[in-house]
mmCIF file of C-alpha atoms in Angstrom:
data_model
loop_
_atom_site.group_PDB
_atom_site.id
_atom_site.type_symbol
_atom_site.label_atom_id
_atom_site.label_comp_id
_atom_site.label_asym_id
_atom_site.label_seq_id
_atom_site.Cartn_x
_atom_site.Cartn_y
_atom_site.Cartn_z
ATOM 1 C CA MET A 1 111.732 189.209 172.543
ATOM 2 C CA LYS A 2 111.323 186.168 171.652
ATOM 3 C CA ASN A 3 107.179 185.688 172.097
ATOM 4 C CA PHE A 4 107.078 187.868 169.199
ATOM 5 C CA TRP A 5 108.679 185.638 167.185
ATOM 6 C CA GLU A 6 106.930 182.769 168.144
ATOM 7 C CA GLU A 7 103.470 185.166 167.326
ATOM 8 C CA ASN A 8 104.987 185.780 163.633
ATOM 9 C CA THR A 9 104.981 181.778 163.489
ATOM 10 C CA ILE A 10 102.493 181.327 164.929
ATOM 11 C CA GLU A 11 100.464 183.785 161.732
ATOM 12 C CA LYS A 12 102.565 182.661 159.253
ATOM 13 C CA LYS A 13 101.944 178.760 159.559
ATOM 14 C CA GLN A 14 98.118 179.241 159.902
ATOM 15 C CA LEU A 15 98.192 181.653 156.828
ATOM 16 C CA ASN A 16 100.065 179.671 154.887
ATOM 17 C CA LYS A 17 97.515 177.023 156.276
ATOM 18 C CA LYS A 18 94.052 178.840 154.628
ATOM 19 C CA LYS A 19 95.819 179.527 151.446
ATOM 20 C CA ILE A 20 96.381 176.160 150.961
ATOM 21 C CA ILE A 21 92.967 174.977 151.961
ATOM 22 C CA ILE A 22 91.596 178.010 149.557
ATOM 23 C CA LEU A 23 94.147 175.802 146.764
ATOM 24 C CA LEU A 24 92.868 172.731 146.772
ATOM 25 C CA THR A 25 89.088 173.859 147.000
ATOM 26 C CA ILE A 26 89.665 175.450 143.648
ATOM 27 C CA LEU A 27 91.602 172.006 142.125
ATOM 28 C CA ILE A 28 89.050 170.292 143.734
ATOM 29 C CA LEU A 29 86.509 172.454 141.632
ATOM 30 C CA ILE A 30 88.751 172.477 138.781
ATOM 31 C CA ILE A 31 88.638 168.208 137.898
ATOM 32 C CA LEU A 32 85.091 167.211 138.738
ATOM 33 C CA ILE A 33 84.256 170.139 136.321
ATOM 34 C CA THR A 34 86.658 168.384 133.566
ATOM 35 C CA ILE A 35 84.335 165.448 135.074
ATOM 36 C CA PHE A 36 81.254 166.671 134.647
ATOM 37 C CA TYR A 37 82.186 168.164 131.690
ATOM 38 C CA LEU A 38 84.212 164.990 129.724
ATOM 39 C CA ILE A 39 80.364 162.375 131.208
ATOM 40 C CA TYR A 40 78.900 165.407 129.624
ATOM 41 C CA ALA A 41 79.935 165.867 126.085
ATOM 42 C CA ASN A 42 80.707 161.376 125.767
ATOM 43 C CA ASN A 43 77.616 159.859 127.690
ATOM 44 C CA GLU A 44 74.260 160.810 125.440
ATOM 45 C CA SER A 45 72.752 158.735 127.906
ATOM 46 C CA PHE A 46 74.407 161.542 131.134
ATOM 47 C CA ARG A 47 73.729 164.417 128.543
ATOM 48 C CA ASN A 48 70.263 163.234 127.579
ATOM 49 C CA TRP A 49 69.437 163.651 132.585
ATOM 50 C CA THR A 50 71.762 167.202 133.050
ATOM 51 C CA ASP A 51 69.510 168.608 129.709
ATOM 52 C CA ILE A 52 66.174 167.777 131.081
ATOM 53 C CA ASN A 53 66.779 167.541 135.066
ATOM 54 C CA ILE A 54 69.050 169.797 135.363
ATOM 55 C CA PHE A 55 70.105 172.967 133.250
ATOM 56 C CA ARG A 56 66.426 172.046 132.146
ATOM 57 C CA LYS A 57 66.293 172.798 128.645
ATOM 58 C CA GLU A 58 63.417 170.872 128.238
ATOM 59 C CA ILE A 59 60.233 172.478 127.949
ATOM 60 C CA ASN A 60 56.381 171.712 127.584
ATOM 61 C CA GLN A 61 54.076 173.113 125.604
ATOM 62 C CA GLU A 62 51.916 174.566 128.009
ATOM 63 C CA LYS A 63 53.950 176.159 130.238
ATOM 64 C CA LEU A 64 55.053 178.779 127.820
ATOM 65 C CA VAL A 65 54.321 182.791 127.777
ATOM 66 C CA SER A 66 51.354 183.191 124.230
ATOM 67 C CA ILE A 67 49.543 185.923 122.722
ATOM 68 C CA SER A 68 46.598 185.292 122.077
ATOM 69 C CA LEU A 69 45.041 184.861 117.573
ATOM 70 C CA ASN A 70 41.395 185.581 116.559
ATOM 71 C CA GLU A 71 40.755 181.641 114.820
ATOM 72 C CA ASP A 72 38.928 183.247 111.637
ATOM 73 C CA ASP A 73 42.482 185.346 111.006
ATOM 74 C CA THR A 74 44.751 184.478 108.842
ATOM 75 C CA PRO A 75 48.016 186.444 110.467
ATOM 76 C CA THR A 76 51.903 186.509 109.229
ATOM 77 C CA VAL A 77 54.056 185.713 112.619
ATOM 78 C CA TYR A 78 58.087 186.691 112.006
ATOM 79 C CA ALA A 79 60.639 186.837 114.758
ATOM 80 C CA PHE A 80 63.457 188.778 114.851
ATOM 81 C CA ASN A 81 65.672 190.102 116.848
ATOM 82 C CA GLN A 82 64.639 189.844 119.988
ATOM 83 C CA ASN A 83 60.714 190.847 119.190
ATOM 84 C CA ILE A 84 57.492 188.834 118.086
ATOM 85 C CA GLY A 85 55.427 190.786 114.900
ATOM 86 C CA ILE A 86 52.061 189.472 113.642
ATOM 87 C CA LEU A 87 50.832 191.618 110.782
ATOM 88 C CA ASN A 88 47.176 191.030 110.231
ATOM 89 C CA ASN A 89 44.570 193.580 108.326
ATOM 90 C CA ASN A 90 47.555 195.940 106.810
ATOM 91 C CA GLU A 91 48.744 196.613 111.115
ATOM 92 C CA PHE A 92 51.187 195.056 112.421
ATOM 93 C CA LYS A 93 52.453 194.296 115.705
ATOM 94 C CA ILE A 94 55.293 193.470 117.256
ATOM 95 C CA TYR A 95 55.664 192.133 121.158
ATOM 96 C CA ASN A 96 57.793 191.512 122.921
ATOM 97 C CA SER A 97 60.186 188.439 124.004
ATOM 98 C CA THR A 98 57.478 188.518 127.045
ATOM 99 C CA GLY A 99 54.377 188.250 125.054
ATOM 100 C CA LYS A 100 54.032 192.492 125.680
ATOM 101 C CA GLU A 101 52.334 194.204 122.509
ATOM 102 C CA GLU A 102 55.074 196.991 121.943
ATOM 103 C CA LYS A 103 54.373 198.517 118.873
ATOM 104 C CA SER A 104 51.603 199.116 116.482
ATOM 105 C CA LEU A 105 52.280 199.742 113.071
ATOM 106 C CA THR A 106 50.472 200.141 109.047
ATOM 107 C CA ILE A 107 51.631 198.175 107.434
ATOM 108 C CA GLU A 108 49.386 197.957 103.132
ATOM 109 C CA VAL A 109 50.612 194.762 102.797
ATOM 110 C CA THR A 110 48.814 191.725 102.682
ATOM 111 C CA LYS A 111 51.286 189.006 100.371
ATOM 112 C CA PRO A 112 54.271 189.368 102.267
ATOM 113 C CA ILE A 113 57.953 188.319 101.129
ATOM 114 C CA ILE A 114 59.555 189.923 104.627
ATOM 115 C CA ASP A 115 64.223 189.003 105.774
ATOM 116 C CA SER A 116 65.427 190.361 108.361
ATOM 117 C CA ASN A 117 68.962 190.781 109.356
ATOM 118 C CA ASN A 118 70.275 192.468 113.311
ATOM 119 C CA ARG A 119 68.423 195.771 114.566
ATOM 120 C CA TYR A 120 66.340 196.288 110.640
ATOM 121 C CA LEU A 121 62.983 194.047 109.170
ATOM 122 C CA VAL A 122 62.080 194.601 105.672
ATOM 123 C CA ILE A 123 58.502 193.483 104.004
ATOM 124 C CA ALA A 124 57.830 193.923 101.288
ATOM 125 C CA GLU A 125 54.260 193.186 98.975
ATOM 126 C CA ASN A 126 54.776 189.210 97.322
ATOM 127 C CA LYS A 127 54.178 190.631 93.257
ATOM 128 C CA GLY A 128 53.291 193.814 94.518
ATOM 129 C CA LYS A 129 54.691 197.456 94.739
ATOM 130 C CA LYS A 130 55.076 198.325 98.235
ATOM 131 C CA ILE A 131 58.244 197.492 100.709
ATOM 132 C CA TYR A 132 58.774 199.481 104.242
ATOM 133 C CA LEU A 133 62.185 199.542 106.224
ATOM 134 C CA ILE A 134 61.877 198.705 109.779
ATOM 135 C CA LYS A 135 65.181 199.769 112.731
ATOM 136 C CA ASP A 136 63.716 197.849 115.783
ATOM 137 C CA LYS A 137 59.991 199.473 116.768
ATOM 138 C CA GLU A 138 60.075 202.180 113.508
ATOM 139 C CA ILE A 139 59.290 202.309 109.735
ATOM 140 C CA ALA A 140 62.769 203.992 108.457
ATOM 141 C CA TRP A 141 61.224 203.774 104.804
ATOM 142 C CA GLU A 142 58.685 203.001 102.528
ATOM 143 C CA LYS A 143 58.525 203.222 98.874
ATOM 144 C CA GLU A 144 56.309 201.712 95.782
ATOM 145 C CA ILE A 145 58.373 200.013 93.303
ATOM 146 C CA GLN A 146 57.859 199.867 89.657
ATOM 147 C CA GLY A 147 56.552 196.540 88.793
ATOM 148 C CA ASP A 148 56.223 193.728 90.697
ATOM 149 C CA ILE A 149 58.611 192.832 94.077
ATOM 150 C CA SER A 150 59.290 189.490 93.330
ATOM 151 C CA GLY A 151 62.189 189.042 96.202
ATOM 152 C CA VAL A 152 63.510 191.897 98.732
ATOM 153 C CA GLU A 153 67.424 190.888 100.978
ATOM 154 C CA VAL A 154 68.430 193.543 104.182
ATOM 155 C CA ASN A 155 71.872 193.098 105.647
ATOM 156 C CA GLN A 156 72.980 193.344 109.130
ATOM 157 C CA ASN A 157 73.496 197.691 108.235
ATOM 158 C CA GLY A 158 69.715 198.074 106.601
ATOM 159 C CA TYR A 159 71.274 197.676 102.872
ATOM 160 C CA VAL A 160 68.168 197.076 101.199
ATOM 161 C CA ALA A 161 68.431 195.266 98.009
ATOM 162 C CA ILE A 162 64.609 193.617 96.110
ATOM 163 C CA THR A 163 63.933 191.809 93.112
ATOM 164 C CA VAL A 164 62.083 192.709 90.553
ATOM 165 C CA VAL A 165 59.516 191.379 87.690
ATOM 166 C CA ASN A 166 57.083 192.499 84.604
ATOM 167 C CA THR A 167 58.579 195.652 83.862
ATOM 168 C CA SER A 168 60.608 196.123 80.169
ATOM 169 C CA ASN A 169 63.297 193.714 81.205
ATOM 170 C CA LYS A 170 63.177 190.798 82.572
ATOM 171 C CA THR A 171 64.235 191.761 85.560
ATOM 172 C CA VAL A 172 65.698 194.370 87.461
ATOM 173 C CA VAL A 173 67.404 194.651 91.240
ATOM 174 C CA GLU A 174 67.231 197.927 93.307
ATOM 175 C CA MET A 175 69.552 198.582 95.829
ATOM 176 C CA TYR A 176 68.785 201.175 98.798
ATOM 177 C CA ASP A 177 70.836 202.439 102.092
ATOM 178 C CA GLU A 178 69.083 202.386 105.352
ATOM 179 C CA THR A 179 68.337 205.829 104.985
ATOM 180 C CA GLY A 180 66.191 204.569 101.580
ATOM 181 C CA ASN A 181 68.277 205.996 98.827
ATOM 182 C CA GLY A 182 68.157 204.960 95.550
ATOM 183 C CA LEU A 183 71.785 203.505 95.114
ATOM 184 C CA PHE A 184 71.128 201.820 92.213
ATOM 185 C CA TYR A 185 69.162 199.433 89.764
ATOM 186 C CA THR A 186 71.113 196.334 88.021
ATOM 187 C CA TYR A 187 68.989 194.996 84.995
ATOM 188 C CA TYR A 188 68.611 191.726 83.347
ATOM 189 C CA ALA A 189 67.411 191.576 79.980
ATOM 190 C CA THR A 190 67.289 188.039 78.937
ATOM 191 C CA THR A 191 67.731 186.144 82.470
ATOM 192 C CA ARG A 192 66.450 185.415 85.729
ATOM 193 C CA VAL A 193 67.512 186.585 89.482
ATOM 194 C CA GLY A 194 67.716 183.676 91.260
ATOM 195 C CA ASP A 195 68.026 185.290 94.892
ATOM 196 C CA ILE A 196 71.062 188.048 95.574
ATOM 197 C CA ASP A 197 73.105 188.905 98.678
ATOM 198 C CA ILE A 198 74.609 191.698 100.754
ATOM 199 C CA SER A 199 77.580 191.581 101.943
ATOM 200 C CA ASP A 200 77.751 193.035 105.928
ATOM 201 C CA ASP A 201 79.521 196.110 104.763
ATOM 202 C CA ASN A 202 78.374 197.333 102.319
ATOM 203 C CA LYS A 203 80.675 196.590 99.743
ATOM 204 C CA TYR A 204 79.152 193.735 97.543
ATOM 205 C CA LEU A 205 75.547 192.796 96.409
ATOM 206 C CA ALA A 206 76.337 188.780 95.034
ATOM 207 C CA VAL A 207 73.890 188.035 92.682
ATOM 208 C CA ALA A 208 73.021 183.903 90.832
ATOM 209 C CA GLU A 209 72.179 184.606 87.122
ATOM 210 C CA ILE A 210 69.355 181.384 85.936
ATOM 211 C CA ASP A 211 69.918 181.522 82.472
ATOM 212 C CA THR A 212 66.954 178.836 80.612
ATOM 213 C CA SER A 213 67.663 180.244 77.581
ATOM 214 C CA GLY A 214 69.600 177.857 76.244
ATOM 215 C CA THR A 215 69.357 173.531 75.994
ATOM 216 C CA SER A 216 69.929 173.265 79.607
ATOM 217 C CA ILE A 217 70.024 176.106 82.546
ATOM 218 C CA LYS A 218 72.550 178.245 83.305
ATOM 219 C CA SER A 219 73.589 179.667 86.180
ATOM 220 C CA ASN A 220 75.835 182.668 86.984
ATOM 221 C CA ILE A 221 77.636 184.163 90.257
ATOM 222 C CA GLN A 222 77.857 188.228 89.493
ATOM 223 C CA ILE A 223 80.157 189.896 92.183
ATOM 224 C CA ILE A 224 79.065 193.827 92.136
ATOM 225 C CA SER A 225 80.869 196.082 94.263
ATOM 226 C CA ILE A 226 77.918 199.168 95.405
ATOM 227 C CA GLU A 227 79.889 202.109 95.854
ATOM 228 C CA ALA A 228 81.504 201.717 91.724
ATOM 229 C CA ALA A 229 77.744 200.768 90.535
ATOM 230 C CA SER A 230 76.799 202.929 92.207
ATOM 231 C CA SER A 231 78.103 205.490 89.778
ATOM 232 C CA ASP A 232 78.596 203.470 86.563
ATOM 233 C CA PRO A 233 76.180 199.896 87.201
ATOM 234 C CA ASP A 234 77.905 199.213 83.352
ATOM 235 C CA ASN A 235 81.658 198.831 85.390
ATOM 236 C CA SER A 236 80.754 197.540 88.617
ATOM 237 C CA ILE A 237 81.186 193.454 88.460
ATOM 238 C CA VAL A 238 84.104 192.751 90.281
ATOM 239 C CA LYS A 239 84.170 188.932 89.301
ATOM 240 C CA LYS A 240 81.283 186.809 87.887
ATOM 241 C CA PHE A 241 81.805 182.849 87.768
ATOM 242 C CA GLU A 242 80.239 180.513 85.346
ATOM 243 C CA GLY A 243 78.627 177.856 86.612
ATOM 244 C CA GLU A 244 78.569 174.690 85.287
ATOM 245 C CA ASN A 245 75.212 172.929 82.611
ATOM 246 C CA ASN A 246 72.151 172.094 84.549
ATOM 247 C CA GLU A 247 73.462 172.768 88.198
ATOM 248 C CA LEU A 248 70.642 175.027 89.238
ATOM 249 C CA LEU A 249 72.152 177.750 91.749
ATOM 250 C CA THR A 250 69.145 178.494 94.351
ATOM 251 C CA ASN A 251 70.861 179.802 98.100
ATOM 252 C CA LEU A 252 73.553 182.869 97.757
ATOM 253 C CA ASN A 253 74.734 183.802 101.432
ATOM 254 C CA PHE A 254 77.160 186.196 102.466
ATOM 255 C CA GLN A 255 79.177 185.814 105.874
ATOM 256 C CA SER A 256 81.581 187.192 107.902
ATOM 257 C CA LYS A 257 84.752 188.429 106.274
ATOM 258 C CA ASN A 258 82.585 188.345 102.612
ATOM 259 C CA TYR A 259 82.969 184.560 102.467
ATOM 260 C CA LEU A 260 79.849 183.396 100.125
ATOM 261 C CA VAL A 261 78.448 180.740 100.363
ATOM 262 C CA CYS A 262 76.664 179.434 97.255
ATOM 263 C CA MET A 263 73.900 176.905 96.658
ATOM 264 C CA TYR A 264 72.774 174.026 94.304
ATOM 265 C CA THR A 265 71.039 171.406 94.061
ATOM 266 C CA ASN A 266 74.037 169.355 93.671
ATOM 267 C CA LYS A 267 76.045 170.893 96.038
ATOM 268 C CA ILE A 268 77.544 173.489 98.209
ATOM 269 C CA ASN A 269 80.276 175.847 97.110
ATOM 270 C CA LEU A 270 82.493 178.627 98.708
ATOM 271 C CA ILE A 271 83.391 181.376 97.028
ATOM 272 C CA THR A 272 86.606 183.365 99.336
ATOM 273 C CA PRO A 273 87.292 187.016 99.978
ATOM 274 C CA GLU A 274 90.370 185.990 97.479
ATOM 275 C CA TRP A 275 87.927 184.950 94.658
ATOM 276 C CA ASN A 276 88.702 181.210 95.317
ATOM 277 C CA VAL A 277 86.213 178.827 94.413
ATOM 278 C CA GLU A 278 85.816 175.361 97.069
ATOM 279 C CA THR A 279 83.766 173.068 97.235
ATOM 280 C CA ILE A 280 82.546 172.325 101.133
ATOM 281 C CA THR A 281 80.278 169.682 100.308
ATOM 282 C CA GLU A 282 78.177 167.101 97.032
ATOM 283 C CA SER A 283 74.578 166.412 97.867
ATOM 284 C CA THR A 284 74.142 162.350 98.542
ATOM 285 C CA LYS A 285 70.677 160.000 98.534
ATOM 286 C CA GLU A 286 71.283 160.285 102.232
ATOM 287 C CA MET A 287 71.274 163.867 102.308
ATOM 288 C CA VAL A 288 68.114 165.185 103.901
ATOM 289 C CA PHE A 289 68.489 168.745 104.348
ATOM 290 C CA ALA A 290 70.754 171.148 103.624
ATOM 291 C CA ASP A 291 70.678 175.544 105.540
ATOM 292 C CA ILE A 292 73.559 178.205 104.673
ATOM 293 C CA ASN A 293 71.921 180.506 106.804
ATOM 294 C CA LEU A 294 73.723 179.686 109.814
ATOM 295 C CA LYS A 295 76.923 182.533 111.009
ATOM 296 C CA ASN A 296 79.836 181.598 109.253
ATOM 297 C CA ASN A 297 78.674 177.937 109.600
ATOM 298 C CA ILE A 298 76.585 175.696 107.294
ATOM 299 C CA ALA A 299 75.112 173.052 108.343
ATOM 300 C CA THR A 300 73.776 169.915 105.899
ATOM 301 C CA LEU A 301 71.587 166.421 107.745
ATOM 302 C CA LYS A 302 71.427 163.039 106.636
ATOM 303 C CA GLU A 303 69.182 160.120 107.250
ATOM 304 C CA GLU A 304 70.310 156.714 108.814
ATOM 305 C CA SER A 305 68.185 154.378 108.512
ATOM 306 C CA THR A 306 68.050 152.177 112.294
ATOM 307 C CA GLY A 307 65.549 149.332 111.266
ATOM 308 C CA LEU A 308 63.527 147.576 108.688
ATOM 309 C CA PHE A 309 60.618 151.892 108.991
ATOM 310 C CA THR A 310 63.748 153.839 111.796
ATOM 311 C CA ALA A 311 65.710 156.294 110.560
ATOM 312 C CA ASN A 312 68.247 158.529 113.234
ATOM 313 C CA THR A 313 69.585 162.112 111.499
ATOM 314 C CA VAL A 314 72.417 162.765 111.719
ATOM 315 C CA VAL A 315 73.414 166.596 112.000
ATOM 316 C CA THR A 316 77.114 168.214 110.002
ATOM 317 C CA ILE A 317 77.751 171.045 111.115
ATOM 318 C CA THR A 318 81.027 172.877 108.503
ATOM 319 C CA ASN A 319 82.385 175.597 110.429
ATOM 320 C CA ILE A 320 83.662 177.861 106.820
ATOM 321 C CA GLU A 321 86.676 179.033 107.184
ATOM 322 C CA ASN A 322 88.787 176.612 109.245
ATOM 323 C CA LYS A 323 86.577 173.849 107.696
ATOM 324 C CA ASN A 324 86.303 171.873 112.061
ATOM 325 C CA GLN A 325 83.351 169.527 111.475
ATOM 326 C CA THR A 326 80.622 168.551 114.579
ATOM 327 C CA THR A 327 77.440 166.167 114.334
ATOM 328 C CA TYR A 328 75.312 166.060 116.047
ATOM 329 C CA LYS A 329 72.152 162.932 116.099
ATOM 330 C CA THR A 330 68.362 162.617 116.926
ATOM 331 C CA ASP A 331 66.884 159.340 117.222
ATOM 332 C CA SER A 332 63.916 160.624 114.506
ATOM 333 C CA VAL A 333 63.242 161.899 111.138
ATOM 334 C CA ILE A 334 63.644 165.600 111.119
ATOM 335 C CA LYS A 335 59.876 166.669 108.886
ATOM 336 C CA GLU A 336 61.558 170.882 108.186
ATOM 337 C CA ILE A 337 64.778 172.474 109.214
ATOM 338 C CA TYR A 338 64.990 176.379 110.201
ATOM 339 C CA ALA A 339 68.053 178.510 110.743
ATOM 340 C CA SER A 340 69.112 181.830 112.101
ATOM 341 C CA SER A 341 72.669 183.119 113.126
ATOM 342 C CA ASP A 342 74.401 180.551 115.275
ATOM 343 C CA ILE A 343 70.753 178.371 115.994
ATOM 344 C CA LEU A 344 69.347 175.858 114.079
ATOM 345 C CA GLY A 345 65.424 174.323 114.481
ATOM 346 C CA LEU A 346 65.006 170.206 113.844
ATOM 347 C CA ASN A 347 61.362 169.516 113.567
ATOM 348 C CA LEU A 348 60.815 166.119 115.200
ATOM 349 C CA GLY A 349 57.098 166.450 114.343
ATOM 350 C CA THR A 350 55.685 167.027 118.166
ATOM 351 C CA GLU A 351 59.205 167.886 118.949
ATOM 352 C CA ILE A 352 62.204 171.007 117.911
ATOM 353 C CA GLU A 353 65.581 170.419 118.834
ATOM 354 C CA PHE A 354 67.502 174.285 119.043
ATOM 355 C CA ILE A 355 71.286 173.193 118.942
ATOM 356 C CA ASN A 356 73.453 175.268 117.918
ATOM 357 C CA THR A 357 76.834 175.681 115.659
ATOM 358 C CA SER A 358 78.931 173.865 119.014
ATOM 359 C CA GLY A 359 76.403 170.174 118.069
ATOM 360 C CA TRP A 360 74.893 171.422 122.069
ATOM 361 C CA LEU A 361 71.139 171.679 123.170
ATOM 362 C CA VAL A 362 70.172 174.276 123.407
ATOM 363 C CA LYS A 363 66.258 173.872 123.923
ATOM 364 C CA ARG A 364 63.670 170.803 123.588
ATOM 365 C CA TYR A 365 59.977 171.959 123.074
ATOM 366 C CA ILE A 366 57.494 169.179 123.225
ATOM 367 C CA ALA A 367 54.466 170.536 121.745
ATOM 368 C CA ASN A 368 50.726 168.492 122.623
ATOM 369 C CA GLN A 369 50.087 167.902 119.237
ATOM 370 C CA GLU A 370 52.363 168.436 114.915
ATOM 371 C CA ILE A 371 54.165 171.603 114.838
ATOM 372 C CA THR A 372 54.642 173.131 111.336
ATOM 373 C CA GLN A 373 54.579 176.392 111.431
ATOM 374 C CA VAL A 374 57.784 178.113 112.680
ATOM 375 C CA SER A 375 59.796 181.667 113.088
ATOM 376 C CA LEU A 376 62.990 181.290 114.582
ATOM 377 C CA SER A 377 65.818 184.443 115.551
ATOM 378 C CA ASN A 378 69.073 185.299 117.196
ATOM 379 C CA SER A 379 67.168 184.456 119.963
ATOM 380 C CA LEU A 380 63.205 183.763 120.343
ATOM 381 C CA VAL A 381 61.073 181.567 118.858
ATOM 382 C CA ALA A 382 57.975 181.310 117.515
ATOM 383 C CA ILE A 383 55.496 178.514 116.604
ATOM 384 C CA VAL A 384 51.898 179.558 115.877
ATOM 385 C CA TYR A 385 49.200 177.726 116.190
ATOM 386 C CA ARG A 386 45.997 178.267 115.128
ATOM 387 C CA ASP A 387 44.119 180.347 118.013
ATOM 388 C CA LYS A 388 47.626 181.330 119.642
ATOM 389 C CA VAL A 389 51.206 182.122 119.195
ATOM 390 C CA GLU A 390 54.512 180.331 121.701
ATOM 391 C CA ILE A 391 57.195 182.754 122.731
ATOM 392 C CA LEU A 392 60.362 180.817 123.448
ATOM 393 C CA ASN A 393 62.934 182.804 124.779
ATOM 394 C CA LEU A 394 66.479 180.569 123.545
#
């Protein structure tokens, strides 16, 4: 009997020792991860070293997969979803993220206007009549429009809005569903349309109506109910917002939950789902770029002088719902920006830094020459040169 209890006591002691060692190991790991994160977040030199040497976020030009181009051609290259599309001589070739050709479509367009969202890509002839909707890698529908196409927009469900000019009206906006069924036409007899956008839930079409008939420019916003317009276009305007004199509206973007971001030349406004208007930011002389084509965020870029001929650029990313801000700083002047979903590309000349909306570096691409043509999707980048397209996976 004595031996039995002694054996049980020994087993319990051994078991407790194992538990203590495991708990201590987990605790040490948590402490080390926390320390690493705090140093990474607050020490720029350590963060740069870690990004390059541990996370391998820095990629050189010669290490990427590429697609060869004929130097005599002038193709249009467009990154969408997880693919690269190259349009040349009415042939649209679709490549995957490894550079393998997966599909070839006949697209009779020479000067394309392109927009994409989720699985959908719309291609139209600029100032022409042909338009195509591509779903994944197949043509969902194609049409020939009366008048000349000046703008296209597609939402994540494949609803397409087309801006048409050179008809009996100054501008016409045409709306189609994902199968190509015409839903409605909206006519603007005396004003032009600066931009259009469709909400993610297919409920609303936002139209930037620009009036230049008076002594000053006036930009108004119409919110059209798609369901109501399908049966009664004349009585489908849910809300109308009149702009101030000499304020030019340049871009509209519906974000999630039907928040509508409106970019003017001098400010960025937000229209909430309750139809309240808020000013998120106003432009200053230091602001060099702004972009509203991010997911639930906007980005503004300001230059900070660091010397007689040098400057930093500070990127401020603002969440449209809670107004929380994150910043990212480069030690160079930014030449161009690209935005898609939660990724922002910063062109520094021979480098591009890709950051996310949390303000962290995702990838840094280093080239041997000036970078002039880039197309960005939510998961990959096409960097276009005269003889090739390089593919960077994010």
